[in-house]
Amino acid sequence: MPNKQRIATSLLAAALTATGTTALAPAAQAAPAAQAGGAACGYRQPTHLPVGQDVTAGTVTATAGTGVYAGTVEVPSGSSGTKKHAALWTGGAYTDLGTVADAEDGLWVRGVNSSGTVVGGATKVVGSTEGWPQTENYPVRSRGSKLERLPVPAGAHDVVAAAVTEHGDIYGYGYGADDNNYTKVYMWPADKPGTVLEPTGFPRGSEVEGVDTDGTVAVTAVSNPAGTWRPYVWRDGVAKALPLPSGAPNAAVSAISDGRLVGHGLTADFGYFAVLWDKDGKAKKLPGGQDATAINADGLILGTGKTNLWQLTQAKPALDGRGSLTTITTDSTIAGSAPVDGGKSADLPALWHCN
C-alpha cells in the first residue's frame, strides 16, 4: 500500500474507532440494574430518539450534557443504497443536518457542544493505486441546520474535526504538507470564522481525543515509524505527558471529563486493558475492561470487555442486549443505538436512562 494511502486509511480507522462504540452482547432480557454516578441506576429498556420517516438506521456518538445529542442517521440514496447524514437532538427535537459535497463514502460525528455545534469528518474515495482505494478525509462542522466543510492549511490532507468547546473553538488533527508520518493539531477559533490555526506545544503525532470544560485537550501522540502511542494533556500551549500504566509500554486516551481521562494500555504482547487516569494523575487499571471509551464528570465510565461499566475503578454489572453504547451524559444517561423491536430491525439512536 502506498505510504499516503496507508496513513489515510489508518487515520480514518482511528477516527471511526475514536467514537468509542461499545457493542452490546445479544440478550433476550433487559439490561441488568447497575450502580452509577453514586446512585442506584436501573438501565433497562432503551428509549429511542425521534428520527425522520426515511431514516433506516442511526446512532448517537456525542453529547453535550443532558438533552443535547449528536450522531449519524442513514437515509435512502439511489436505487438501493443509503447515505449517512449528521443528526442533532436538542430538548427532544430532531434536526437532520444533512451531509456535505463529496461525502459519498463516509461521514461521522465526533463532538457537539450545548449550543448544538456538531463536528466530525467525511471521506471520499478519489481513486485507486495498485488496487487499493485512495481516499481523502476532511473536517466538517454544523452551522445552523446545515453541515459545512472546515478550511485546512495549504497542502494539509486527511484532516478531521474531533472536539468542540462550549465557546465554539474546534480542535482536530491531520497531516501537513511537510510530513506524512506524523499528524498535527489544527484549531478553528470561534472568534475568527473561516480561519484555521496550528496551535503550538502539542507533541509530534498528536491525535485529539477530547476537550475538557476548562479547555484542557486530551491527545494521543502516535509515531507511525516507531509504532508507539503516548497519552498527553495540553493547555495554554503546554503539553504534559500522562504516566504509562504499569505493564504497558504504550497507552492511548479516549475521553476526558472534569480532570479525569480514560483509555487503554497496550502490553508488549499486544494485550489491551482499560485505564483511568484519575485526578491524582495516576494510571489505574479498570477491572475486567479491555478499553474505556467515555466518562462523565461524576466518574461513570463506559468501555468494553467482560465489564463495560465502572464507577471510577469499581466495576458495575455489565449492560447487555442488542445494540451499542457510545457516550454518557452529565446525568448518567447512556447513549448509543438499539433496535426498535428487540433485534429484528436495524439499530436506531437510543438512550438508556438512569432510573
mmCIF file of C-alpha atoms in Angstrom:
data_model
loop_
_atom_site.group_PDB
_atom_site.id
_atom_site.type_symbol
_atom_site.label_atom_id
_atom_site.label_comp_id
_atom_site.label_asym_id
_atom_site.label_seq_id
_atom_site.Cartn_x
_atom_site.Cartn_y
_atom_site.Cartn_z
ATOM 1 C CA MET A 1 0.000 0.000 0.000
ATOM 2 C CA PRO A 2 1.434 3.425 -0.879
ATOM 3 C CA ASN A 3 2.568 5.457 2.114
ATOM 4 C CA LYS A 4 -0.017 8.237 1.845
ATOM 5 C CA GLN A 5 -2.858 5.784 1.385
ATOM 6 C CA ARG A 6 -1.630 3.651 4.290
ATOM 7 C CA ILE A 7 -1.644 6.715 6.515
ATOM 8 C CA ALA A 8 -5.024 7.939 5.283
ATOM 9 C CA THR A 9 -6.574 4.544 5.891
ATOM 10 C CA SER A 10 -5.035 4.448 9.362
ATOM 11 C CA LEU A 11 -6.376 7.915 10.153
ATOM 12 C CA LEU A 12 -9.877 7.011 9.007
ATOM 13 C CA ALA A 13 -9.837 3.873 11.137
ATOM 14 C CA ALA A 14 -8.679 5.886 14.132
ATOM 15 C CA ALA A 15 -11.368 8.491 13.567
ATOM 16 C CA LEU A 16 -14.101 5.893 13.362
ATOM 17 C CA THR A 17 -12.957 3.900 16.388
ATOM 18 C CA ALA A 18 -12.493 7.064 18.392
ATOM 19 C CA THR A 19 -16.263 7.441 18.589
ATOM 20 C CA GLY A 20 -15.928 4.863 21.345
ATOM 21 C CA THR A 21 -18.602 2.344 20.457
ATOM 22 C CA THR A 22 -19.266 -0.411 22.962
ATOM 23 C CA ALA A 23 -21.035 -3.321 21.297
ATOM 24 C CA LEU A 24 -23.679 -4.971 23.418
ATOM 25 C CA ALA A 25 -23.790 -8.743 23.560
ATOM 26 C CA PRO A 26 -27.028 -10.340 22.316
ATOM 27 C CA ALA A 27 -29.517 -10.859 25.117
ATOM 28 C CA ALA A 28 -33.181 -11.645 25.257
ATOM 29 C CA GLN A 29 -33.702 -9.944 28.615
ATOM 30 C CA ALA A 30 -33.487 -6.290 29.572
ATOM 31 C CA ALA A 31 -30.148 -4.973 30.772
ATOM 32 C CA PRO A 32 -29.487 -5.655 34.466
ATOM 33 C CA ALA A 33 -29.550 -2.935 37.077
ATOM 34 C CA ALA A 34 -26.279 -1.088 37.652
ATOM 35 C CA GLN A 35 -24.861 1.379 40.153
ATOM 36 C CA ALA A 36 -23.748 4.633 38.565
ATOM 37 C CA GLY A 37 -22.960 8.206 39.476
ATOM 38 C CA GLY A 38 -23.124 7.377 43.181
ATOM 39 C CA ALA A 39 -26.778 6.342 42.946
ATOM 40 C CA ALA A 40 -28.692 3.200 42.030
ATOM 41 C CA CYS A 41 -29.384 3.128 38.308
ATOM 42 C CA GLY A 42 -31.567 0.586 36.579
ATOM 43 C CA TYR A 43 -30.574 0.684 32.925
ATOM 44 C CA ARG A 44 -33.357 -1.340 31.358
ATOM 45 C CA GLN A 45 -35.217 -0.902 28.094
ATOM 46 C CA PRO A 46 -33.769 1.835 25.867
ATOM 47 C CA THR A 47 -35.763 4.891 24.816
ATOM 48 C CA HIS A 48 -35.450 5.786 21.151
ATOM 49 C CA LEU A 49 -34.824 9.315 19.986
ATOM 50 C CA PRO A 50 -37.069 10.710 17.231
ATOM 51 C CA VAL A 51 -35.850 10.450 13.643
ATOM 52 C CA GLY A 52 -37.206 11.227 10.195
ATOM 53 C CA GLN A 53 -39.598 8.823 8.486
ATOM 54 C CA ASP A 54 -36.968 7.966 5.860
ATOM 55 C CA VAL A 55 -34.254 7.006 8.386
ATOM 56 C CA THR A 56 -33.291 3.326 8.204
ATOM 57 C CA ALA A 57 -30.565 3.236 10.875
ATOM 58 C CA GLY A 58 -28.522 5.509 13.098
ATOM 59 C CA THR A 59 -26.639 6.069 16.331
ATOM 60 C CA VAL A 60 -25.706 8.727 18.878
ATOM 61 C CA THR A 61 -21.945 9.325 19.080
ATOM 62 C CA ALA A 62 -21.610 12.560 21.088
ATOM 63 C CA THR A 63 -23.359 14.501 23.848
ATOM 64 C CA ALA A 64 -23.089 17.909 25.480
ATOM 65 C CA GLY A 65 -24.814 17.290 28.775
ATOM 66 C CA THR A 66 -28.450 16.474 29.377
ATOM 67 C CA GLY A 67 -30.730 16.795 26.367
ATOM 68 C CA VAL A 68 -28.134 17.524 23.657
ATOM 69 C CA TYR A 69 -27.044 14.610 21.467
ATOM 70 C CA ALA A 70 -25.442 14.231 18.047
ATOM 71 C CA GLY A 71 -24.698 11.347 15.729
ATOM 72 C CA THR A 72 -25.459 9.983 12.303
ATOM 73 C CA VAL A 73 -28.502 8.525 10.565
ATOM 74 C CA GLU A 74 -28.801 6.579 7.324
ATOM 75 C CA VAL A 75 -31.277 7.599 4.646
ATOM 76 C CA PRO A 76 -32.062 6.019 1.258
ATOM 77 C CA SER A 77 -29.805 7.064 -1.608
ATOM 78 C CA GLY A 78 -30.055 5.906 -5.191
ATOM 79 C CA SER A 79 -31.823 2.723 -6.207
ATOM 80 C CA SER A 80 -30.760 0.518 -3.295
ATOM 81 C CA GLY A 81 -28.099 2.254 -1.191
ATOM 82 C CA THR A 82 -28.089 4.534 1.825
ATOM 83 C CA LYS A 83 -26.219 7.684 2.749
ATOM 84 C CA LYS A 84 -25.189 8.993 6.172
ATOM 85 C CA HIS A 85 -26.428 12.334 7.419
ATOM 86 C CA ALA A 86 -25.351 14.118 10.590
ATOM 87 C CA ALA A 87 -28.109 14.475 13.183
ATOM 88 C CA LEU A 88 -28.726 16.680 16.220
ATOM 89 C CA TRP A 89 -31.202 16.276 19.081
ATOM 90 C CA THR A 90 -31.832 19.208 21.433
ATOM 91 C CA GLY A 91 -34.545 19.095 24.066
ATOM 92 C CA GLY A 92 -36.134 16.122 22.318
ATOM 93 C CA ALA A 93 -36.287 17.816 18.893
ATOM 94 C CA TYR A 94 -34.585 16.144 15.914
ATOM 95 C CA THR A 95 -32.667 18.005 13.208
ATOM 96 C CA ASP A 96 -31.306 16.295 10.097
ATOM 97 C CA LEU A 97 -28.129 18.258 9.355
ATOM 98 C CA GLY A 98 -27.659 16.508 6.039
ATOM 99 C CA THR A 99 -24.214 15.976 4.574
ATOM 100 C CA VAL A 100 -21.634 17.884 2.550
ATOM 101 C CA ALA A 101 -20.476 17.638 -1.032
ATOM 102 C CA ASP A 102 -18.007 14.824 -1.723
ATOM 103 C CA ALA A 103 -19.051 12.785 1.328
ATOM 104 C CA GLU A 104 -20.341 9.828 -0.645
ATOM 105 C CA ASP A 105 -18.153 7.302 1.119
ATOM 106 C CA GLY A 106 -18.391 8.196 4.790
ATOM 107 C CA LEU A 107 -19.473 10.680 7.422
ATOM 108 C CA TRP A 108 -19.001 10.571 11.183
ATOM 109 C CA VAL A 109 -19.688 12.824 14.161
ATOM 110 C CA ARG A 110 -17.053 13.267 16.884
ATOM 111 C CA GLY A 111 -18.342 16.096 19.091
ATOM 112 C CA VAL A 112 -21.095 18.570 19.974
ATOM 113 C CA ASN A 113 -21.457 21.467 22.413
ATOM 114 C CA SER A 114 -24.501 22.726 24.297
ATOM 115 C CA SER A 115 -25.148 25.330 21.586
ATOM 116 C CA GLY A 116 -25.650 22.489 19.100
ATOM 117 C CA THR A 117 -22.446 22.901 17.095
ATOM 118 C CA VAL A 118 -21.643 19.457 15.674
ATOM 119 C CA VAL A 119 -18.155 18.498 14.430
ATOM 120 C CA GLY A 120 -16.689 15.471 12.704
ATOM 121 C CA GLY A 121 -15.328 14.333 9.390
ATOM 122 C CA ALA A 122 -16.159 12.937 5.989
ATOM 123 C CA THR A 123 -14.322 10.837 3.439
ATOM 124 C CA LYS A 124 -14.414 10.284 -0.279
ATOM 125 C CA VAL A 125 -12.702 7.708 -2.464
ATOM 126 C CA VAL A 126 -10.777 9.753 -5.011
ATOM 127 C CA GLY A 127 -9.098 6.958 -6.949
ATOM 128 C CA SER A 128 -7.097 3.787 -6.542
ATOM 129 C CA THR A 129 -3.458 2.771 -6.551
ATOM 130 C CA GLU A 130 -2.389 -0.832 -7.132
ATOM 131 C CA GLY A 131 -5.891 -1.987 -6.306
ATOM 132 C CA TRP A 132 -6.118 -0.029 -3.032
ATOM 133 C CA PRO A 133 -8.752 2.701 -2.749
ATOM 134 C CA GLN A 134 -7.279 6.170 -2.400
ATOM 135 C CA THR A 135 -9.312 8.345 -0.028
ATOM 136 C CA GLU A 136 -9.389 11.908 1.171
ATOM 137 C CA ASN A 137 -10.748 12.853 4.601
ATOM 138 C CA TYR A 138 -11.770 16.368 5.576
ATOM 139 C CA PRO A 139 -13.252 18.142 8.608
ATOM 140 C CA VAL A 140 -16.867 19.274 8.920
ATOM 141 C CA ARG A 141 -18.978 21.329 11.316
ATOM 142 C CA SER A 142 -22.597 22.386 11.551
ATOM 143 C CA ARG A 143 -23.754 25.947 11.191
ATOM 144 C CA GLY A 144 -27.436 26.404 11.883
ATOM 145 C CA SER A 145 -29.188 23.370 10.425
ATOM 146 C CA LYS A 146 -26.569 22.544 7.777
ATOM 147 C CA LEU A 147 -23.130 20.947 7.580
ATOM 148 C CA GLU A 148 -20.170 22.685 6.012
ATOM 149 C CA ARG A 149 -16.543 21.863 5.348
ATOM 150 C CA LEU A 150 -13.904 23.487 7.507
ATOM 151 C CA PRO A 151 -10.861 25.090 5.862
ATOM 152 C CA VAL A 152 -7.453 23.416 6.115
ATOM 153 C CA PRO A 153 -3.980 24.867 5.518
ATOM 154 C CA ALA A 154 -2.491 24.630 2.040
ATOM 155 C CA GLY A 155 -1.091 21.150 1.489
ATOM 156 C CA ALA A 156 -2.766 19.620 4.559
ATOM 157 C CA HIS A 157 -4.698 16.422 3.991
ATOM 158 C CA ASP A 158 -6.793 13.838 5.812
ATOM 159 C CA VAL A 159 -7.822 16.306 8.495
ATOM 160 C CA VAL A 160 -10.739 15.577 10.856
ATOM 161 C CA ALA A 161 -12.513 17.713 13.469
ATOM 162 C CA ALA A 162 -12.551 15.875 16.792
ATOM 163 C CA ALA A 163 -13.851 18.151 19.574
ATOM 164 C CA VAL A 164 -15.644 21.455 20.145
ATOM 165 C CA THR A 165 -15.542 23.615 23.275
ATOM 166 C CA GLU A 166 -18.503 25.361 24.875
ATOM 167 C CA HIS A 167 -17.100 28.612 23.488
ATOM 168 C CA GLY A 168 -17.158 27.102 19.993
ATOM 169 C CA ASP A 169 -13.443 26.554 19.362
ATOM 170 C CA ILE A 170 -12.923 23.379 17.323
ATOM 171 C CA TYR A 171 -9.908 21.078 17.604
ATOM 172 C CA GLY A 172 -8.897 18.432 15.099
ATOM 173 C CA TYR A 173 -5.880 16.746 13.583
ATOM 174 C CA GLY A 174 -4.439 15.559 10.306
ATOM 175 C CA TYR A 175 -1.347 15.625 8.129
ATOM 176 C CA GLY A 176 0.510 18.702 6.966
ATOM 177 C CA ALA A 177 2.257 19.222 3.674
ATOM 178 C CA ASP A 178 5.666 18.743 5.270
ATOM 179 C CA ASP A 179 5.368 15.335 6.996
ATOM 180 C CA ASN A 180 3.199 12.346 6.080
ATOM 181 C CA ASN A 181 4.351 10.268 9.057
ATOM 182 C CA TYR A 182 3.057 12.425 11.917
ATOM 183 C CA THR A 183 -0.281 14.124 12.477
ATOM 184 C CA LYS A 184 -0.503 17.644 13.866
ATOM 185 C CA VAL A 185 -3.260 19.528 15.686
ATOM 186 C CA TYR A 186 -5.430 22.125 13.961
ATOM 187 C CA MET A 187 -7.776 24.602 15.631
ATOM 188 C CA TRP A 188 -10.652 26.610 14.225
ATOM 189 C CA PRO A 189 -11.257 29.590 16.591
ATOM 190 C CA ALA A 190 -14.843 30.638 17.242
ATOM 191 C CA ASP A 191 -13.929 34.330 17.169
ATOM 192 C CA LYS A 192 -12.277 34.087 13.744
ATOM 193 C CA PRO A 193 -14.725 32.251 11.444
ATOM 194 C CA GLY A 194 -13.213 30.797 8.301
ATOM 195 C CA THR A 195 -9.690 30.577 9.713
ATOM 196 C CA VAL A 196 -7.572 27.648 10.873
ATOM 197 C CA LEU A 197 -4.581 27.746 13.222
ATOM 198 C CA GLU A 198 -1.797 25.353 14.181
ATOM 199 C CA PRO A 199 -1.537 25.738 17.994
ATOM 200 C CA THR A 200 1.926 25.252 19.441
ATOM 201 C CA GLY A 201 3.078 22.943 22.212
ATOM 202 C CA PHE A 202 1.427 19.724 21.146
ATOM 203 C CA PRO A 203 3.697 16.675 20.933
ATOM 204 C CA ARG A 204 4.562 15.387 17.494
ATOM 205 C CA GLY A 205 1.965 12.991 16.106
ATOM 206 C CA SER A 206 -0.904 14.271 18.301
ATOM 207 C CA GLU A 207 -4.413 12.976 17.663
ATOM 208 C CA VAL A 208 -7.139 14.882 19.527
ATOM 209 C CA GLU A 209 -9.447 12.708 21.645
ATOM 210 C CA GLY A 210 -11.436 15.280 23.621
ATOM 211 C CA VAL A 211 -11.518 18.643 25.369
ATOM 212 C CA ASP A 212 -12.454 19.347 28.999
ATOM 213 C CA THR A 213 -14.610 22.192 30.268
ATOM 214 C CA ASP A 214 -11.508 24.196 31.288
ATOM 215 C CA GLY A 215 -10.016 23.938 27.790
ATOM 216 C CA THR A 216 -7.623 21.067 28.507
ATOM 217 C CA VAL A 217 -7.180 18.978 25.354
ATOM 218 C CA ALA A 218 -6.550 15.227 25.568
ATOM 219 C CA VAL A 219 -4.328 13.759 22.841
ATOM 220 C CA THR A 220 -2.572 10.554 21.962
ATOM 221 C CA ALA A 221 0.814 11.102 20.327
ATOM 222 C CA VAL A 222 1.279 8.434 17.658
ATOM 223 C CA SER A 223 4.533 7.600 15.913
ATOM 224 C CA ASN A 224 3.827 5.516 12.833
ATOM 225 C CA PRO A 225 7.545 4.854 12.190
ATOM 226 C CA ALA A 226 8.225 3.744 15.781
ATOM 227 C CA GLY A 227 4.820 2.159 16.390
ATOM 228 C CA THR A 228 4.325 3.947 19.714
ATOM 229 C CA TRP A 229 1.344 5.605 21.454
ATOM 230 C CA ARG A 230 1.730 8.116 24.289
ATOM 231 C CA PRO A 231 -1.038 9.910 26.251
ATOM 232 C CA TYR A 232 -0.856 13.666 26.914
ATOM 233 C CA VAL A 233 -2.909 16.613 28.096
ATOM 234 C CA TRP A 234 -2.383 20.106 26.663
ATOM 235 C CA ARG A 235 -3.490 23.513 27.876
ATOM 236 C CA ASP A 236 -2.450 27.073 27.004
ATOM 237 C CA GLY A 237 0.426 25.926 24.817
ATOM 238 C CA VAL A 238 1.948 23.429 27.251
ATOM 239 C CA ALA A 239 1.709 19.631 26.981
ATOM 240 C CA LYS A 240 2.098 17.252 29.899
ATOM 241 C CA ALA A 241 2.766 13.535 29.495
ATOM 242 C CA LEU A 242 0.487 11.179 31.382
ATOM 243 C CA PRO A 243 2.133 8.217 33.124
ATOM 244 C CA LEU A 244 2.079 4.910 31.307
ATOM 245 C CA PRO A 245 0.100 2.206 33.118
ATOM 246 C CA SER A 246 2.116 -0.499 34.824
ATOM 247 C CA GLY A 247 2.971 -3.254 32.352
ATOM 248 C CA ALA A 248 2.112 -1.189 29.289
ATOM 249 C CA PRO A 249 4.873 0.302 27.103
ATOM 250 C CA ASN A 250 2.117 2.054 25.138
ATOM 251 C CA ALA A 251 -1.157 3.724 26.039
ATOM 252 C CA ALA A 252 -3.843 5.888 24.431
ATOM 253 C CA VAL A 253 -6.541 8.179 25.791
ATOM 254 C CA SER A 254 -10.153 8.101 24.570
ATOM 255 C CA ALA A 255 -12.006 10.769 26.554
ATOM 256 C CA ILE A 256 -11.657 13.459 29.223
ATOM 257 C CA SER A 257 -14.103 14.908 31.761
ATOM 258 C CA ASP A 258 -13.582 17.076 34.863
ATOM 259 C CA GLY A 259 -9.867 16.357 35.056
ATOM 260 C CA ARG A 260 -10.133 12.592 34.592
ATOM 261 C CA LEU A 261 -9.172 10.676 31.463
ATOM 262 C CA VAL A 262 -9.871 7.166 30.230
ATOM 263 C CA GLY A 263 -8.390 4.963 27.549
ATOM 264 C CA HIS A 264 -6.353 1.795 27.322
ATOM 265 C CA GLY A 265 -2.919 0.370 27.852
ATOM 266 C CA LEU A 266 -1.178 -1.930 25.391
ATOM 267 C CA THR A 267 1.176 -4.606 26.706
ATOM 268 C CA ALA A 268 4.341 -5.780 24.960
ATOM 269 C CA ASP A 269 2.439 -8.801 23.604
ATOM 270 C CA PHE A 270 -0.393 -6.567 22.294
ATOM 271 C CA GLY A 271 -2.863 -7.158 25.095
ATOM 272 C CA TYR A 272 -5.337 -4.341 25.771
ATOM 273 C CA PHE A 273 -6.668 -3.277 29.171
ATOM 274 C CA ALA A 274 -8.892 -0.359 30.235
ATOM 275 C CA VAL A 275 -7.307 2.546 32.120
ATOM 276 C CA LEU A 276 -8.433 5.523 34.205
ATOM 277 C CA TRP A 277 -6.109 8.477 34.788
ATOM 278 C CA ASP A 278 -7.659 9.938 37.922
ATOM 279 C CA LYS A 279 -7.321 13.474 39.273
ATOM 280 C CA ASP A 280 -4.245 12.432 41.222
ATOM 281 C CA GLY A 281 -2.510 11.844 37.888
ATOM 282 C CA LYS A 282 -2.053 8.127 38.429
ATOM 283 C CA ALA A 283 -2.963 5.468 35.845
ATOM 284 C CA LYS A 284 -5.314 2.859 37.276
ATOM 285 C CA LYS A 285 -6.387 -0.384 35.636
ATOM 286 C CA LEU A 286 -10.140 -0.915 35.351
ATOM 287 C CA PRO A 287 -11.074 -4.478 36.370
ATOM 288 C CA GLY A 288 -12.475 -6.656 33.603
ATOM 289 C CA GLY A 289 -12.024 -3.998 30.938
ATOM 290 C CA GLN A 290 -10.351 -4.063 27.550
ATOM 291 C CA ASP A 291 -10.858 -0.380 26.737
ATOM 292 C CA ALA A 292 -12.513 2.648 28.361
ATOM 293 C CA THR A 293 -14.233 4.882 25.838
ATOM 294 C CA ALA A 294 -16.301 7.512 27.684
ATOM 295 C CA ILE A 295 -16.506 9.191 31.102
ATOM 296 C CA ASN A 296 -18.732 11.814 32.706
ATOM 297 C CA ALA A 297 -17.981 14.362 35.421
ATOM 298 C CA ASP A 298 -19.240 12.007 38.156
ATOM 299 C CA GLY A 299 -16.709 9.351 37.170
ATOM 300 C CA LEU A 300 -19.112 6.959 35.455
ATOM 301 C CA ILE A 301 -17.059 5.159 32.811
ATOM 302 C CA LEU A 302 -18.161 3.243 29.715
ATOM 303 C CA GLY A 303 -15.954 0.735 27.926
ATOM 304 C CA THR A 304 -15.512 -2.747 26.527
ATOM 305 C CA GLY A 305 -14.580 -6.145 27.939
ATOM 306 C CA LYS A 306 -16.143 -8.527 30.428
ATOM 307 C CA THR A 307 -17.145 -5.370 32.252
ATOM 308 C CA ASN A 308 -18.331 -2.337 30.299
ATOM 309 C CA LEU A 309 -19.373 -0.014 33.131
ATOM 310 C CA TRP A 310 -17.432 1.361 36.097
ATOM 311 C CA GLN A 311 -17.853 3.984 38.806
ATOM 312 C CA LEU A 312 -14.253 5.164 38.864
ATOM 313 C CA THR A 313 -12.331 1.905 39.456
ATOM 314 C CA GLN A 314 -15.302 -0.050 40.809
ATOM 315 C CA ALA A 315 -16.773 -2.460 38.267
ATOM 316 C CA LYS A 316 -20.563 -2.404 37.862
ATOM 317 C CA PRO A 317 -22.851 -5.065 36.378
ATOM 318 C CA ALA A 318 -22.325 -5.114 32.615
ATOM 319 C CA LEU A 319 -25.001 -3.784 30.312
ATOM 320 C CA ASP A 320 -26.115 -6.258 27.694
ATOM 321 C CA GLY A 321 -28.696 -6.548 24.951
ATOM 322 C CA ARG A 322 -28.711 -5.858 21.224
ATOM 323 C CA GLY A 323 -27.188 -2.537 20.205
ATOM 324 C CA SER A 324 -24.198 -0.324 21.004
ATOM 325 C CA LEU A 325 -23.226 2.199 23.674
ATOM 326 C CA THR A 326 -21.153 5.253 22.822
ATOM 327 C CA THR A 327 -21.317 8.102 25.316
ATOM 328 C CA ILE A 328 -22.526 9.237 28.770
ATOM 329 C CA THR A 329 -24.307 12.450 29.750
ATOM 330 C CA THR A 330 -23.880 14.528 32.905
ATOM 331 C CA ASP A 331 -26.955 12.868 34.447
ATOM 332 C CA SER A 332 -25.558 9.361 33.722
ATOM 333 C CA THR A 333 -27.810 8.702 30.741
ATOM 334 C CA ILE A 334 -26.028 6.367 28.317
ATOM 335 C CA ALA A 335 -26.480 6.956 24.588
ATOM 336 C CA GLY A 336 -25.935 4.815 21.515
ATOM 337 C CA SER A 337 -28.225 2.720 19.346
ATOM 338 C CA ALA A 338 -30.650 -0.180 19.685
ATOM 339 C CA PRO A 339 -33.247 -1.944 17.540
ATOM 340 C CA VAL A 340 -36.856 -0.884 17.985
ATOM 341 C CA ASP A 341 -38.250 -4.401 18.132
ATOM 342 C CA GLY A 342 -35.654 -6.173 20.258
ATOM 343 C CA GLY A 343 -33.422 -7.366 17.428
ATOM 344 C CA LYS A 344 -35.432 -7.768 14.228
ATOM 345 C CA SER A 345 -34.581 -4.380 12.731
ATOM 346 C CA ALA A 346 -31.581 -2.136 12.212
ATOM 347 C CA ASP A 347 -30.318 -0.148 15.190
ATOM 348 C CA LEU A 348 -31.674 3.369 15.725
ATOM 349 C CA PRO A 349 -30.491 6.181 18.032
ATOM 350 C CA ALA A 350 -31.343 5.353 21.642
ATOM 351 C CA LEU A 351 -30.865 6.362 25.282
ATOM 352 C CA TRP A 352 -30.590 4.285 28.436
ATOM 353 C CA HIS A 353 -31.815 6.481 31.299
ATOM 354 C CA CYS A 354 -30.540 6.253 34.854
ATOM 355 C CA ASN A 355 -33.725 5.232 36.685
#
